């Protein structure tokens, strides 16, 4: 509900629902959910120009997100923190959080690139294996055709020898 209210621009109702969600997540000891709720609450305070509250909730969000290795939540919080610190002219912290955000962004891109490369390598190997199998099947078919021709040749030569033998016998008898 918080997301729905936030999307529709009703920040007060969104905030109320985020706090309800936070309470439930805390009762369930869902640290990743707590991190997400804290990030959303921080974002609302950011939008309401309550920067110090926003910073407080976003930093709590980062702590919980680190415990659960929730990279996406950490990344979002770092981006928001960088923007807030920039707005309040605390450029040192703005730069620090921007660098942390960039570092995560780059590492995520590297992970995505690695996954894509692995997928492409896998597809290449599958295609290579498929072609090898197809080549072996074609070779097997050629071998079968060659063996059939060889059998026909052996049969023809044998038949010719039998006929020649019969002719030789007929000639000697005659």
mmCIF file of C-alpha atoms in Angstrom:
data_model
loop_
_atom_site.group_PDB
_atom_site.id
_atom_site.type_symbol
_atom_site.label_atom_id
_atom_site.label_comp_id
_atom_site.label_asym_id
_atom_site.label_seq_id
_atom_site.Cartn_x
_atom_site.Cartn_y
_atom_site.Cartn_z
ATOM 1 C CA UNK A 1 0.000 0.000 0.000
ATOM 2 C CA UNK A 2 2.865 2.341 0.761
ATOM 3 C CA UNK A 3 4.208 1.959 -2.764
ATOM 4 C CA UNK A 4 0.734 2.552 -4.231
ATOM 5 C CA UNK A 5 0.229 5.718 -2.192
ATOM 6 C CA UNK A 6 3.751 6.895 -3.012
ATOM 7 C CA UNK A 7 3.163 6.324 -6.722
ATOM 8 C CA UNK A 8 -0.066 8.341 -6.536
ATOM 9 C CA UNK A 9 1.718 11.161 -4.725
ATOM 10 C CA UNK A 10 0.038 10.705 -1.336
ATOM 11 C CA UNK A 11 3.210 10.797 0.737
ATOM 12 C CA UNK A 12 1.483 10.963 4.148
ATOM 13 C CA UNK A 13 -0.518 7.756 3.592
ATOM 14 C CA UNK A 14 2.531 6.135 2.045
ATOM 15 C CA UNK A 15 4.561 7.006 5.127
ATOM 16 C CA UNK A 16 1.888 5.602 7.478
ATOM 17 C CA UNK A 17 1.806 2.328 5.516
ATOM 18 C CA UNK A 18 5.590 2.096 5.370
ATOM 19 C CA UNK A 19 5.742 2.429 9.159
ATOM 20 C CA UNK A 20 3.074 -0.298 9.508
ATOM 21 C CA UNK A 21 5.105 -2.492 7.193
ATOM 22 C CA UNK A 22 8.260 -1.714 9.168
ATOM 23 C CA UNK A 23 6.559 -2.803 12.406
ATOM 24 C CA UNK A 24 5.453 -6.093 10.823
ATOM 25 C CA UNK A 25 8.898 -6.714 9.346
ATOM 26 C CA UNK A 26 10.513 -6.089 12.732
ATOM 27 C CA UNK A 27 8.143 -8.569 14.387
ATOM 28 C CA UNK A 28 9.032 -11.136 11.718
ATOM 29 C CA UNK A 29 12.749 -10.277 12.076
ATOM 30 C CA UNK A 30 12.892 -9.837 8.304
ATOM 31 C CA UNK A 31 16.071 -7.783 8.005
ATOM 32 C CA UNK A 32 15.888 -7.428 4.235
ATOM 33 C CA UNK A 33 12.288 -6.229 4.512
ATOM 34 C CA UNK A 34 13.288 -3.842 7.316
ATOM 35 C CA UNK A 35 16.053 -2.431 5.103
ATOM 36 C CA UNK A 36 13.594 -1.899 2.236
ATOM 37 C CA UNK A 37 11.038 -0.191 4.521
ATOM 38 C CA UNK A 38 13.680 2.064 6.047
ATOM 39 C CA UNK A 39 14.878 2.999 2.567
ATOM 40 C CA UNK A 40 11.312 3.830 1.486
ATOM 41 C CA UNK A 41 10.708 5.908 4.632
ATOM 42 C CA UNK A 42 13.974 7.749 4.020
ATOM 43 C CA UNK A 43 12.906 8.419 0.448
ATOM 44 C CA UNK A 44 9.590 9.927 1.622
ATOM 45 C CA UNK A 45 11.377 12.199 4.105
ATOM 46 C CA UNK A 46 13.742 13.176 1.275
ATOM 47 C CA UNK A 47 10.771 14.108 -0.901
ATOM 48 C CA UNK A 48 9.311 16.102 2.005
ATOM 49 C CA UNK A 49 12.607 18.027 2.366
ATOM 50 C CA UNK A 50 13.180 16.559 5.846
ATOM 51 C CA UNK A 51 16.755 15.731 4.981
ATOM 52 C CA UNK A 52 18.120 14.888 8.431
ATOM 53 C CA UNK A 53 15.317 12.360 9.039
ATOM 54 C CA UNK A 54 15.880 10.978 5.565
ATOM 55 C CA UNK A 55 19.598 10.559 6.225
ATOM 56 C CA UNK A 56 18.900 8.795 9.506
ATOM 57 C CA UNK A 57 16.513 6.264 7.934
ATOM 58 C CA UNK A 58 18.675 5.712 4.865
ATOM 59 C CA UNK A 59 21.754 5.016 6.985
ATOM 60 C CA UNK A 60 19.752 2.532 9.084
ATOM 61 C CA UNK A 61 18.594 0.969 5.818
ATOM 62 C CA UNK A 62 22.203 0.543 4.717
ATOM 63 C CA UNK A 63 23.110 -1.177 8.009
ATOM 64 C CA UNK A 64 20.281 -3.712 7.665
ATOM 65 C CA UNK A 65 20.923 -4.190 3.954
ATOM 66 C CA UNK A 66 24.601 -4.957 4.641
ATOM 67 C CA UNK A 67 23.595 -7.653 7.124
ATOM 68 C CA UNK A 68 21.554 -9.384 4.428
ATOM 69 C CA UNK A 69 23.851 -8.513 1.500
ATOM 70 C CA UNK A 70 20.977 -6.705 -0.235
ATOM 71 C CA UNK A 71 23.017 -4.943 -2.888
ATOM 72 C CA UNK A 72 20.031 -3.329 -4.629
ATOM 73 C CA UNK A 73 18.841 -1.702 -1.393
ATOM 74 C CA UNK A 74 22.356 -0.526 -0.504
ATOM 75 C CA UNK A 75 22.763 0.915 -3.980
ATOM 76 C CA UNK A 76 19.448 2.822 -3.778
ATOM 77 C CA UNK A 77 20.247 4.149 -0.305
ATOM 78 C CA UNK A 78 23.720 5.310 -1.379
ATOM 79 C CA UNK A 79 22.242 7.137 -4.353
ATOM 80 C CA UNK A 80 19.628 8.842 -2.176
ATOM 81 C CA UNK A 81 22.198 9.738 0.483
ATOM 82 C CA UNK A 82 24.491 11.239 -2.136
ATOM 83 C CA UNK A 83 21.672 13.383 -3.506
ATOM 84 C CA UNK A 84 20.579 14.543 -0.039
ATOM 85 C CA UNK A 85 24.095 15.435 1.073
ATOM 86 C CA UNK A 86 24.534 17.334 -2.172
ATOM 87 C CA UNK A 87 21.314 19.302 -1.519
ATOM 88 C CA UNK A 88 22.394 20.245 2.002
ATOM 89 C CA UNK A 89 25.821 21.203 0.605
ATOM 90 C CA UNK A 90 27.738 18.540 2.530
ATOM 91 C CA UNK A 91 29.863 17.804 -0.516
ATOM 92 C CA UNK A 92 32.340 15.540 1.252
ATOM 93 C CA UNK A 93 29.609 13.059 2.233
ATOM 94 C CA UNK A 94 27.874 13.566 -1.113
ATOM 95 C CA UNK A 95 31.075 12.576 -2.897
ATOM 96 C CA UNK A 96 31.686 9.646 -0.555
ATOM 97 C CA UNK A 97 28.212 8.177 -1.089
ATOM 98 C CA UNK A 98 28.364 8.877 -4.815
ATOM 99 C CA UNK A 99 31.628 6.953 -5.018
ATOM 100 C CA UNK A 100 30.137 4.070 -3.031
ATOM 101 C CA UNK A 101 27.095 4.090 -5.324
ATOM 102 C CA UNK A 102 29.339 4.103 -8.411
ATOM 103 C CA UNK A 103 31.437 1.288 -6.984
ATOM 104 C CA UNK A 104 28.351 -0.881 -6.456
ATOM 105 C CA UNK A 105 26.951 0.105 -9.846
ATOM 106 C CA UNK A 106 30.213 -0.870 -11.528
ATOM 107 C CA UNK A 107 30.443 -4.143 -9.630
ATOM 108 C CA UNK A 108 26.842 -4.969 -10.571
ATOM 109 C CA UNK A 109 27.620 -4.184 -14.199
ATOM 110 C CA UNK A 110 30.691 -6.409 -13.967
ATOM 111 C CA UNK A 111 28.559 -9.193 -12.502
ATOM 112 C CA UNK A 112 26.005 -8.736 -15.273
ATOM 113 C CA UNK A 113 28.754 -8.723 -17.892
ATOM 114 C CA UNK A 114 30.238 -11.877 -16.380
ATOM 115 C CA UNK A 115 26.839 -13.571 -16.387
ATOM 116 C CA UNK A 116 26.276 -12.546 -20.019
ATOM 117 C CA UNK A 117 29.726 -13.762 -21.027
ATOM 118 C CA UNK A 118 29.101 -17.052 -19.242
ATOM 119 C CA UNK A 119 25.749 -17.389 -21.011
ATOM 120 C CA UNK A 120 27.313 -16.653 -24.386
ATOM 121 C CA UNK A 121 30.133 -19.123 -23.732
ATOM 122 C CA UNK A 122 27.578 -21.729 -22.744
ATOM 123 C CA UNK A 123 25.537 -21.076 -25.885
ATOM 124 C CA UNK A 124 28.691 -21.248 -27.985
ATOM 125 C CA UNK A 125 29.681 -24.579 -26.424
ATOM 126 C CA UNK A 126 26.172 -25.968 -26.945
ATOM 127 C CA UNK A 127 26.183 -24.863 -30.574
ATOM 128 C CA UNK A 128 29.672 -26.284 -31.054
ATOM 129 C CA UNK A 129 28.592 -29.602 -29.507
ATOM 130 C CA UNK A 130 25.420 -29.628 -31.621
ATOM 131 C CA UNK A 131 27.491 -29.115 -34.772
ATOM 132 C CA UNK A 132 29.922 -31.831 -33.733
ATOM 133 C CA UNK A 133 27.049 -34.232 -33.128
ATOM 134 C CA UNK A 134 25.512 -33.294 -36.470
ATOM 135 C CA UNK A 135 28.891 -33.794 -38.155
ATOM 136 C CA UNK A 136 29.283 -37.204 -36.508
ATOM 137 C CA UNK A 137 25.776 -38.194 -37.610
ATOM 138 C CA UNK A 138 26.524 -37.099 -41.158
ATOM 139 C CA UNK A 139 29.789 -39.045 -41.054
ATOM 140 C CA UNK A 140 27.909 -42.079 -39.754
ATOM 141 C CA UNK A 141 25.391 -41.803 -42.618
ATOM 142 C CA UNK A 142 28.245 -41.543 -45.118
ATOM 143 C CA UNK A 143 29.889 -44.603 -43.563
ATOM 144 C CA UNK A 144 26.599 -46.518 -43.794
ATOM 145 C CA UNK A 145 26.216 -45.532 -47.473
ATOM 146 C CA UNK A 146 29.821 -46.551 -48.153
ATOM 147 C CA UNK A 147 29.270 -49.890 -46.404
ATOM 148 C CA UNK A 148 26.116 -50.483 -48.461
ATOM 149 C CA UNK A 149 28.064 -49.738 -51.663
ATOM 150 C CA UNK A 150 30.827 -52.062 -50.535
ATOM 151 C CA UNK A 151 28.264 -54.812 -49.872
ATOM 152 C CA UNK A 152 26.786 -54.258 -53.329
ATOM 153 C CA UNK A 153 30.250 -54.400 -54.878
ATOM 154 C CA UNK A 154 31.102 -57.597 -52.995
ATOM 155 C CA UNK A 155 27.771 -59.090 -54.072
ATOM 156 C CA UNK A 156 28.349 -58.040 -57.717
ATOM 157 C CA UNK A 157 31.903 -59.433 -57.749
ATOM 158 C CA UNK A 158 30.730 -62.638 -56.068
ATOM 159 C CA UNK A 159 27.870 -62.989 -58.539
ATOM 160 C CA UNK A 160 30.299 -62.344 -61.421
ATOM 161 C CA UNK A 161 32.707 -64.981 -60.090
ATOM 162 C CA UNK A 162 29.886 -67.480 -59.684
ATOM 163 C CA UNK A 163 28.733 -66.820 -63.254
ATOM 164 C CA UNK A 164 32.312 -67.059 -64.510
ATOM 165 C CA UNK A 165 32.773 -70.314 -62.609
ATOM 166 C CA UNK A 166 29.572 -71.702 -64.094
ATOM 167 C CA UNK A 167 30.724 -70.701 -67.571
ATOM 168 C CA UNK A 168 34.132 -72.326 -66.997
ATOM 169 C CA UNK A 169 32.411 -75.537 -65.867
ATOM 170 C CA UNK A 170 30.108 -75.493 -68.895
ATOM 171 C CA UNK A 171 33.044 -74.925 -71.237
ATOM 172 C CA UNK A 172 35.072 -77.782 -69.708
ATOM 173 C CA UNK A 173 32.077 -80.104 -69.868
ATOM 174 C CA UNK A 174 31.380 -79.121 -73.399
#
